[in-house]
Coordinates of N, CA and C in Angstrom, one line a residue:
S1 N 0.8 -1.2 0.0 CA 0.0 0.0 0.0 C 0.9 1.3 0.0
W2 N 2.0 1.2 0.8 CA 2.9 2.3 0.9 C 3.5 2.6 -0.5
Q3 N 3.9 1.5 -1.2 CA 4.5 1.6 -2.5 C 3.5 2.2 -3.5
R4 N 2.2 1.7 -3.4 CA 1.2 2.3 -4.3 C 1.0 3.8 -4.0
C5 N 1.0 4.1 -2.8 CA 0.8 5.6 -2.4 C 2.0 6.4 -2.9
L6 N 3.2 5.8 -2.8 CA 4.4 6.5 -3.2 C 4.3 6.7 -4.7
K7 N 3.9 5.7 -5.4 CA 3.8 5.8 -6.9 C 2.8 6.9 -7.3
R8 N 1.6 6.9 -6.6 CA 0.6 7.9 -6.9 C 1.2 9.3 -6.6
L9 N 2.0 9.4 -5.5 CA 2.5 10.7 -5.2 C 3.5 11.2 -6.3
R10 N 4.3 10.2 -6.8 CA 5.2 10.6 -7.9 C 4.4 11.0 -9.2
E11 N 3.3 10.2 -9.4 CA 2.5 10.6 -10.6 C 1.8 11.9 -10.4
G12 N 1.4 12.2 -9.2 CA 0.8 13.5 -8.9 C 1.7 14.6 -9.1
K13 N 3.0 14.4 -8.6 CA 4.0 15.4 -8.8 C 4.3 15.7 -10.2
T14 N 4.3 14.7 -11.1 CA 4.6 14.8 -12.5 C 3.4 15.6 -13.1
Q15 N 2.2 15.2 -12.7 CA 1.0 15.9 -13.2 C 1.0 17.4 -12.8
C16 N 1.4 17.7 -11.6 CA 1.4 19.1 -11.1 C 2.4 19.9 -11.9
E17 N 3.6 19.3 -12.2 CA 4.6 20.0 -13.0 C 4.1 20.3 -14.4
E18 N 3.4 19.3 -14.9 CA 2.8 19.5 -16.3 C 1.7 20.6 -16.2
L19 N 0.9 20.6 -15.2 CA -0.1 21.6 -15.1 C 0.5 23.0 -14.9
Y20 N 1.6 23.1 -14.1 CA 2.3 24.4 -14.0 C 2.8 24.9 -15.4
R21 N 3.4 23.9 -16.1 CA 3.9 24.3 -17.5 C 2.8 24.8 -18.4
Q22 N 1.6 24.1 -18.2 CA 0.5 24.5 -19.1 C 0.0 25.9 -18.6
R23 N 0.0 26.1 -17.3 CA -0.5 27.4 -16.8 C 0.4 28.5 -17.3
E24 N 1.7 28.2 -17.3 CA 2.7 29.3 -17.9 C 2.4 29.5 -19.3
E25 N 2.2 28.4 -20.1 CA 1.9 28.5 -21.5 C 0.6 29.3 -21.8
L26 N -0.4 29.0 -21.0 CA -1.7 29.7 -21.1 C -1.5 31.2 -20.8
S27 N -0.7 31.4 -19.7 CA -0.4 32.8 -19.3 C 0.3 33.6 -20.4
R28 N 1.2 32.9 -21.1 CA 2.0 33.6 -22.1 C 1.0 33.9 -23.3
R29 N 0.2 32.9 -23.7 CA -0.8 33.1 -24.8 C -1.8 34.2 -24.4
R30 N -2.2 34.2 -23.2 CA -3.2 35.2 -22.7 C -2.6 36.6 -22.8
Q31 N -1.3 36.7 -22.5 CA -0.6 38.0 -22.6 C -0.5 38.4 -24.0
Q32 N -0.2 37.5 -24.9 CA -0.1 37.8 -26.3 C -1.4 38.3 -26.8
E33 N -2.5 37.6 -26.4 CA -3.8 38.0 -26.8 C -4.2 39.4 -26.3
Q34 N -3.8 39.6 -25.0 CA -4.1 40.9 -24.4 C -3.3 42.0 -25.1
D35 N -2.1 41.7 -25.5 CA -1.3 42.7 -26.2 C -1.9 43.0 -27.5
A36 N -2.5 42.0 -28.2 CA -3.1 42.2 -29.4 C -4.4 43.0 -29.2
L37 N -5.1 42.7 -28.1 CA -6.3 43.5 -27.8 C -6.0 45.0 -27.5
D38 N -4.9 45.1 -26.8 CA -4.5 46.5 -26.4 C -4.1 47.3 -27.7
A39 N -3.4 46.6 -28.6 CA -3.0 47.2 -29.8 C -4.3 47.6 -30.6
G40 N -5.3 46.7 -30.6 CA -6.5 47.0 -31.3 C -7.2 48.2 -30.7
K41 N -7.2 48.2 -29.4 CA -7.9 49.4 -28.7 C -7.2 50.7 -29.1
T42 N -5.8 50.6 -29.1 CA -5.1 51.8 -29.5 C -5.4 52.3 -30.9
A43 N -5.5 51.3 -31.8 CA -5.8 51.6 -33.2 C -7.2 52.2 -33.3
W44 N -8.1 51.6 -32.5 CA -9.5 52.1 -32.5 C -9.6 53.5 -32.0
S45 N -8.8 53.8 -30.9 CA -8.8 55.2 -30.4 C -8.2 56.1 -31.4
A46 N -7.2 55.7 -32.1 CA -6.5 56.6 -33.1 C -7.5 56.9 -34.2
A47 N -8.4 56.0 -34.5 CA -9.3 56.2 -35.6 C -10.7 56.2 -35.1
E48 N -11.0 57.1 -34.1 CA -12.2 57.1 -33.4 C -13.4 57.3 -34.3
G49 N -13.2 57.9 -35.3 CA -14.4 58.2 -36.2 C -14.7 57.1 -37.1
L50 N -13.9 56.0 -37.2 CA -14.1 54.9 -38.1 C -15.0 53.8 -37.5
E51 N -16.3 53.9 -37.6 CA -17.2 53.0 -36.9 C -17.0 51.5 -37.4
A52 N -16.7 51.3 -38.6 CA -16.5 50.0 -39.1 C -15.3 49.3 -38.5
E53 N -14.2 50.0 -38.3 CA -13.1 49.4 -37.7 C -13.3 49.1 -36.2
K54 N -14.1 50.0 -35.6 CA -14.4 49.8 -34.2 C -15.2 48.5 -34.0
K55 N -16.2 48.3 -34.9 CA -17.0 47.1 -34.8 C -16.1 45.8 -35.1
D56 N -15.2 45.9 -36.0 CA -14.3 44.8 -36.3 C -13.5 44.4 -35.1
V57 N -12.9 45.4 -34.4 CA -12.1 45.2 -33.3 C -12.9 44.5 -32.2
L58 N -14.1 45.0 -32.0 CA -15.0 44.4 -31.0 C -15.4 42.9 -31.3
R59 N -15.6 42.7 -32.6 CA -16.0 41.3 -33.0 C -14.8 40.4 -32.8
R60 N -13.6 40.8 -33.1 CA -12.4 40.0 -32.9 C -12.1 39.7 -31.4
Q61 N -12.4 40.7 -30.6 CA -12.3 40.6 -29.2 C -13.3 39.5 -28.7
D62 N -14.5 39.6 -29.2 CA -15.5 38.5 -28.7 C -15.1 37.2 -29.2
Q63 N -14.5 37.0 -30.4 CA -14.1 35.8 -30.9 C -13.0 35.2 -30.1
T64 N -12.0 36.1 -29.7 CA -10.9 35.6 -28.9 C -11.4 35.1 -27.5
Q65 N -12.3 35.8 -26.9 CA -12.9 35.4 -25.6 C -13.6 34.0 -25.8
E66 N -14.4 33.9 -26.8 CA -15.1 32.7 -27.1 C -14.2 31.5 -27.2
R67 N -13.1 31.7 -28.0 CA -12.1 30.6 -28.2 C -11.4 30.2 -26.9
R68 N -11.1 31.2 -26.1 CA -10.5 31.0 -24.8 C -11.4 30.2 -23.9
N69 N -12.7 30.5 -23.9 CA -13.7 29.8 -23.1 C -13.8 28.3 -23.6
A70 N -13.8 28.2 -24.9 CA -13.9 26.8 -25.5 C -12.7 26.0 -25.1
L71 N -11.5 26.5 -25.2 CA -10.3 25.8 -24.8 C -10.3 25.4 -23.3
E72 N -10.7 26.3 -22.5 CA -10.8 26.0 -21.1 C -11.8 24.8 -20.8
Q73 N -12.9 24.9 -21.5 CA -13.9 23.8 -21.4 C -13.4 22.5 -21.8
L74 N -12.7 22.5 -23.0 CA -12.1 21.2 -23.5 C -11.1 20.7 -22.5
E75 N -10.3 21.5 -21.9 CA -9.3 21.0 -20.9 C -10.0 20.4 -19.7
T76 N -11.1 21.0 -19.3 CA -11.9 20.5 -18.2 C -12.4 19.1 -18.5
L77 N -12.9 18.9 -19.7 CA -13.4 17.6 -20.2 C -12.3 16.6 -20.2
R78 N -11.1 17.0 -20.7 CA -10.0 16.1 -20.7 C -9.5 15.6 -19.3
Q79 N -9.5 16.5 -18.4 CA -9.2 16.2 -17.0 C -10.2 15.3 -16.4
D80 N -11.5 15.5 -16.7 CA -12.5 14.6 -16.2 C -12.3 13.2 -16.8
W81 N -12.0 13.1 -18.0 CA -11.8 11.8 -18.7 C -10.6 11.1 -18.1
D82 N -9.5 11.8 -17.9 CA -8.3 11.3 -17.3 C -8.5 10.8 -15.9
Q83 N -9.3 11.5 -15.1 CA -9.7 11.1 -13.8 C -10.4 9.8 -13.8
A84 N -11.4 9.7 -14.7 CA -12.2 8.4 -14.8 C -11.3 7.3 -15.2
R85 N -10.4 7.5 -16.1 CA -9.5 6.5 -16.5 C -8.6 6.0 -15.4
Q86 N -8.0 6.9 -14.6 CA -7.2 6.4 -13.5 C -8.0 5.7 -12.4
A87 N -9.3 6.2 -12.2 CA -10.1 5.6 -11.2 C -10.5 4.2 -11.6
R88 N -10.7 4.0 -13.0 CA -11.1 2.7 -13.5 C -9.9 1.7 -13.3
Q89 N -8.7 2.2 -13.5 CA -7.5 1.4 -13.4 C -7.3 0.9 -11.9
R90 N -7.5 1.9 -11.0 CA -7.4 1.5 -9.6 C -8.5 0.5 -9.2
A91 N -9.7 0.8 -9.6 CA -10.8 -0.1 -9.3 C -10.6 -1.5 -9.8
Q92 N -10.1 -1.6 -11.1 CA -9.8 -2.9 -11.7 C -8.7 -3.7 -10.9
A93 N -7.7 -2.9 -10.5 CA -6.6 -3.5 -9.7 C -7.1 -4.0 -8.3
D94 N -8.0 -3.2 -7.7 CA -8.6 -3.6 -6.4 C -9.4 -4.9 -6.6
Y95 N -10.2 -4.9 -7.7 CA -11.1 -6.1 -7.9 C -10.2 -7.3 -8.0
E96 N -9.2 -7.3 -8.8 CA -8.3 -8.5 -9.0 C -7.7 -8.9 -7.7
R97 N -7.3 -8.0 -6.9 CA -6.7 -8.3 -5.6 C -7.7 -9.0 -4.7
I98 N -8.9 -8.4 -4.6 CA -10.0 -9.0 -3.8 C -10.5 -10.3 -4.3
R99 N -10.5 -10.4 -5.6 CA -11.0 -11.7 -6.2 C -10.0 -12.8 -5.9
E100 N -8.7 -12.5 -6.0 CA -7.7 -13.5 -5.6 C -7.8 -13.9 -4.2
A101 N -8.0 -13.0 -3.3 CA -8.2 -13.3 -1.9 C -9.4 -14.1 -1.6
A102 N -10.5 -13.9 -2.4 CA -11.7 -14.7 -2.2 C -11.5 -16.1 -2.7
E103 N -10.8 -16.2 -3.8 CA -10.5 -17.6 -4.3 C -9.6 -18.4 -3.3
A104 N -8.7 -17.7 -2.6 CA -7.8 -18.3 -1.6 C -8.7 -18.8 -0.4
K105 N -9.6 -17.9 0.0 CA -10.5 -18.3 1.1 C -11.4 -19.5 0.7
G106 N -11.8 -19.5 -0.5 CA -12.7 -20.6 -1.0 C -11.9 -21.9 -1.0
E107 N -10.7 -21.9 -1.4 CA -9.9 -23.1 -1.4 C -9.6 -23.6 0.0
T108 N -9.4 -22.6 0.9 CA -9.2 -23.0 2.3 C -10.5 -23.6 2.9
Y109 N -11.6 -23.1 2.6 CA -12.9 -23.7 3.1 C -13.1 -25.1 2.5
R110 N -12.8 -25.2 1.2 CA -13.1 -26.6 0.6 C -12.1 -27.6 1.2
S111 N -10.9 -27.2 1.4 CA -9.9 -28.1 2.0 C -10.4 -28.5 3.5
M112 N -10.8 -27.5 4.2 CA -11.3 -27.8 5.6 C -12.5 -28.7 5.5
N113 N -13.4 -28.4 4.6 CA -14.6 -29.2 4.5 C -14.3 -30.7 4.2
R114 N -13.3 -30.9 3.3 CA -13.0 -32.3 3.0 C -12.4 -33.0 4.2
A115 N -11.6 -32.2 5.0 CA -11.0 -32.8 6.2 C -12.1 -33.1 7.2
F116 N -13.1 -32.2 7.3 CA -14.2 -32.4 8.2 C -15.0 -33.6 7.9
L117 N -15.3 -33.8 6.6 CA -16.1 -35.0 6.2 C -15.3 -36.2 6.4
D118 N -13.9 -36.2 6.2 CA -13.1 -37.4 6.4 C -13.1 -37.7 7.9
E119 N -13.2 -36.6 8.7 CA -13.2 -36.8 10.2 C -14.5 -37.5 10.6
Q120 N -15.6 -37.1 10.0 CA -16.9 -37.8 10.3 C -16.9 -39.3 9.9
A121 N -16.2 -39.5 8.8 CA -16.1 -40.9 8.4 C -15.3 -41.7 9.4
G122 N -14.2 -41.1 9.9 CA -13.4 -41.7 10.9 C -14.1 -42.0 12.2
I123 N -15.0 -41.1 12.6 CA -15.8 -41.3 13.8 C -16.7 -42.4 13.6
L124 N -17.4 -42.5 12.5 CA -18.3 -43.6 12.2 C -17.6 -44.9 12.1
A125 N -16.3 -44.9 11.6 CA -15.6 -46.2 11.5 C -15.3 -46.8 12.9
Q126 N -15.2 -45.9 13.9 CA -14.9 -46.4 15.2 C -15.9 -47.4 15.8
S127 N -17.2 -47.2 15.3 CA -18.3 -48.0 15.8 C -18.5 -49.3 15.0
L128 N -17.7 -49.5 13.9 CA -17.8 -50.7 13.0 C -17.3 -51.9 13.7
E129 N -18.0 -53.0 13.5 CA -17.6 -54.3 14.1 C -17.7 -55.3 13.0
E130 N -16.7 -56.2 12.9 CA -16.6 -57.2 11.9 C -17.8 -58.1 12.0
G131 N -18.5 -58.3 10.9 CA -19.7 -59.1 10.8 C -21.0 -58.4 11.0
R132 N -20.9 -57.1 11.5 CA -22.1 -56.3 11.6 C -22.1 -55.3 10.4
P133 N -23.3 -55.1 9.8 CA -23.4 -54.3 8.6 C -23.0 -52.8 8.9
C134 N -22.3 -52.2 7.9 CA -22.0 -50.8 8.0 C -23.3 -50.0 7.8
P135 N -23.5 -49.0 8.6 CA -24.8 -48.2 8.5 C -24.8 -47.3 7.2
V136 N -23.7 -47.2 6.5 CA -23.7 -46.4 5.3 C -23.8 -47.3 4.1
C137 N -22.9 -48.3 4.0 CA -22.9 -49.1 2.7 C -23.5 -50.5 2.9
G138 N -23.7 -50.9 4.2 CA -24.3 -52.2 4.5 C -23.3 -53.4 4.5
S139 N -22.1 -53.1 4.2 CA -21.1 -54.2 4.1 C -20.8 -54.8 5.5
L140 N -20.6 -56.2 5.5 CA -20.3 -56.9 6.7 C -18.8 -56.9 7.0
H141 N -18.0 -56.6 6.0 CA -16.6 -56.6 6.2 C -16.0 -55.2 6.1
H142 N -15.1 -54.9 6.9 CA -14.5 -53.5 6.9 C -13.0 -53.6 6.9
P143 N -12.4 -53.9 5.7 CA -11.0 -54.1 5.6 C -10.2 -52.8 5.8
N144 N -10.7 -51.7 5.4 CA -9.9 -50.4 5.4 C -10.8 -49.3 6.0
P145 N -11.1 -49.3 7.3 CA -12.0 -48.2 7.8 C -11.2 -46.9 7.9
A146 N -12.0 -45.8 7.7 CA -11.4 -44.4 7.8 C -10.9 -44.2 9.2
R147 N -9.8 -43.3 9.2 CA -9.2 -43.0 10.5 C -9.4 -41.5 10.9
I148 N -9.5 -41.3 12.1 CA -9.7 -39.9 12.6 C -8.4 -39.1 12.4
S149 N -8.5 -37.9 11.8 CA -7.3 -37.0 11.6 C -7.2 -36.0 12.7
A150 N -6.0 -35.9 13.2 CA -5.7 -34.9 14.2 C -5.8 -33.5 13.7
Q151 N -5.7 -33.3 12.4 CA -5.7 -31.9 11.8 C -7.1 -31.5 11.4
A152 N -8.1 -32.4 11.6 CA -9.5 -32.0 11.1 C -10.0 -30.9 11.9
P153 N -10.7 -29.9 11.2 CA -11.3 -28.8 11.9 C -12.6 -29.1 12.6
T154 N -13.0 -28.3 13.6 CA -14.2 -28.5 14.2 C -15.3 -27.9 13.4
E155 N -16.6 -28.2 13.7 CA -17.7 -27.7 12.9 C -17.7 -26.2 13.0
A156 N -17.4 -25.6 14.2 CA -17.4 -24.2 14.4 C -16.3 -23.5 13.5
E157 N -15.1 -24.1 13.4 CA -14.0 -23.6 12.6 C -14.4 -23.7 11.1
L158 N -15.1 -24.8 10.7 CA -15.6 -24.9 9.3 C -16.6 -23.8 9.0
E159 N -17.5 -23.5 9.9 CA -18.5 -22.5 9.7 C -17.8 -21.1 9.6
R160 N -16.8 -20.8 10.4 CA -16.2 -19.5 10.3 C -15.4 -19.4 9.0
A161 N -14.8 -20.5 8.5 CA -14.2 -20.5 7.2 C -15.2 -20.2 6.1
K162 N -16.3 -20.8 6.2 CA -17.4 -20.6 5.2 C -17.8 -19.2 5.2
E163 N -18.1 -18.6 6.4 CA -18.5 -17.2 6.5 C -17.4 -16.2 5.9
A164 N -16.1 -16.5 6.2 CA -15.1 -15.7 5.6 C -15.0 -15.8 4.1
W165 N -15.3 -17.0 3.6 CA -15.3 -17.1 2.1 C -16.5 -16.3 1.5
E166 N -17.7 -16.5 2.1 CA -18.8 -15.8 1.6 C -18.7 -14.3 1.7
T167 N -18.1 -13.8 2.8 CA -17.8 -12.4 2.9 C -16.8 -11.9 1.8
A168 N -15.8 -12.7 1.6 CA -14.8 -12.3 0.5 C -15.5 -12.3 -0.8
Q169 N -16.4 -13.2 -1.1 CA -17.1 -13.3 -2.4 C -17.9 -12.0 -2.6
S170 N -18.6 -11.6 -1.5 CA -19.4 -10.4 -1.5 C -18.6 -9.2 -1.8
K171 N -17.4 -9.1 -1.2 CA -16.6 -7.9 -1.5 C -16.1 -8.0 -2.9
A172 N -15.8 -9.1 -3.4 CA -15.3 -9.2 -4.8 C -16.4 -8.8 -5.8
N173 N -17.7 -9.2 -5.5 CA -18.8 -8.7 -6.3 C -18.9 -7.2 -6.3
E174 N -18.8 -6.6 -5.1 CA -18.9 -5.2 -5.0 C -17.8 -4.5 -5.8
A175 N -16.6 -5.0 -5.7 CA -15.4 -4.5 -6.4 C -15.6 -4.6 -7.9
S176 N -16.2 -5.7 -8.3 CA -16.5 -5.9 -9.7 C -17.5 -4.8 -10.3
L177 N -18.5 -4.6 -9.5 CA -19.5 -3.6 -9.8 C -18.9 -2.2 -9.9
M178 N -18.0 -1.9 -8.9 CA -17.3 -0.6 -8.9 C -16.4 -0.4 -10.2
A179 N -15.7 -1.5 -10.5 CA -14.8 -1.4 -11.7 C -15.6 -1.2 -13.0
G180 N -16.8 -1.9 -13.0 CA -17.7 -1.8 -14.2 C -18.3 -0.4 -14.3
S181 N -18.6 0.2 -13.1 CA -19.2 1.5 -13.1 C -18.2 2.6 -13.6
W182 N -16.9 2.5 -13.2 CA -15.9 3.4 -13.7 C -15.6 3.2 -15.1
K183 N -15.7 1.9 -15.6 CA -15.5 1.7 -17.0 C -16.5 2.4 -17.9
T184 N -17.8 2.3 -17.4 CA -18.9 3.0 -18.1 C -18.7 4.5 -18.1
T185 N -18.3 5.0 -16.9 CA -18.1 6.5 -16.8 C -17.0 6.9 -17.7
Q186 N -15.9 6.2 -17.8 CA -14.8 6.5 -18.6 C -15.2 6.6 -20.1
A187 N -16.0 5.5 -20.5 CA -16.5 5.5 -21.9 C -17.4 6.7 -22.2
E188 N -18.2 7.0 -21.3 CA -19.1 8.2 -21.5 C -18.3 9.5 -21.7
R189 N -17.4 9.7 -20.8 CA -16.6 10.9 -20.8 C -15.7 10.9 -22.1
E190 N -15.2 9.8 -22.4 CA -14.4 9.7 -23.7 C -15.2 10.1 -24.9
H191 N -16.4 9.5 -25.0 CA -17.3 9.9 -26.1 C -17.5 11.4 -26.2
H192 N -17.8 12.0 -25.0 CA -18.1 13.4 -25.0 C -16.9 14.2 -25.3
L193 N -15.8 13.9 -24.9 CA -14.5 14.6 -25.2 C -14.2 14.6 -26.6
L194 N -14.3 13.4 -27.2 CA -14.0 13.3 -28.7 C -15.0 14.1 -29.5
A195 N -16.3 14.1 -29.1 CA -17.3 14.8 -29.8 C -17.0 16.3 -29.8
Q196 N -16.5 16.8 -28.6 CA -16.2 18.2 -28.4 C -14.9 18.6 -29.2
L197 N -14.0 17.7 -29.4 CA -12.8 18.0 -30.1 C -12.9 18.1 -31.6
K198 N -13.9 17.4 -32.1 CA -14.0 17.3 -33.6 C -14.1 18.6 -34.3
P199 N -14.8 19.6 -33.7 CA -14.9 20.9 -34.5 C -13.5 21.6 -34.6
Y200 N -12.6 21.2 -33.7 CA -11.3 21.9 -33.7 C -10.2 21.0 -34.3
V201 N -10.3 19.7 -34.2 CA -9.2 18.8 -34.6 C -9.8 17.8 -35.7
E202 N -9.1 17.6 -36.8 CA -9.6 16.7 -37.8 C -9.7 15.3 -37.4
Q203 N -8.6 14.8 -36.7 CA -8.6 13.4 -36.2 C -8.3 13.5 -34.7
P204 N -9.3 13.6 -33.8 CA -9.1 13.6 -32.4 C -8.4 12.3 -31.9
D205 N -7.4 12.5 -31.0 CA -6.7 11.3 -30.4 C -6.6 11.6 -28.9
L206 N -7.1 10.6 -28.2 CA -7.1 10.8 -26.7 C -5.7 10.9 -26.1
D207 N -4.8 10.1 -26.7 CA -3.4 10.2 -26.2 C -2.8 11.5 -26.4
Q208 N -3.3 12.2 -27.5 CA -2.7 13.5 -27.8 C -3.7 14.7 -27.6
A209 N -4.7 14.4 -26.8 CA -5.8 15.4 -26.7 C -5.3 16.7 -26.1
Q210 N -4.4 16.6 -25.1 CA -3.9 17.8 -24.5 C -3.2 18.7 -25.5
E211 N -2.3 18.1 -26.2 CA -1.5 18.8 -27.2 C -2.4 19.4 -28.3
Q212 N -3.4 18.5 -28.8 CA -4.3 19.0 -29.8 C -5.1 20.2 -29.4

């Protein structure tokens, strides 16, 4: 768990550094756009009487703002999709770990159950007498009666093992549902992101979505 947390911390640090770089890039672009807008305002002021130029500057200013808003929205969608992708990966890993634990508990229960049944056969064999019929098979001869095993579990121990197995199975089912839910969420966000990218990118690519 500590190693997984450390790995997530390293991944988070890398993501933070990337986000800082993106912020600086956006800041630089915003400054360039602001400089362009300031230049446009200066030109408009210098030609105050030219109504057509004034309208054109205002129109380009609106277009710049709309594009900025659209890019910010696309980045939000990309981050939502990436969050769902990472959550699905974690949920899938958790499910596999829990499923393996449930299988191990199931094997433990089955092994204990076999030992318990063998023990019951050994107890029954103690009452067998040569010439008297076996209460199970009816045979009068008992050449190889079952023996009591010192390692056989008690009925209470067997019941606890069964409950532990059933609990583990329940947790595995819950983990499976969680992984499936995140898989659906990721697919939905992926579809939405690609649809929003198409007006701006000829061939949207999720692996290159940030750069695109």
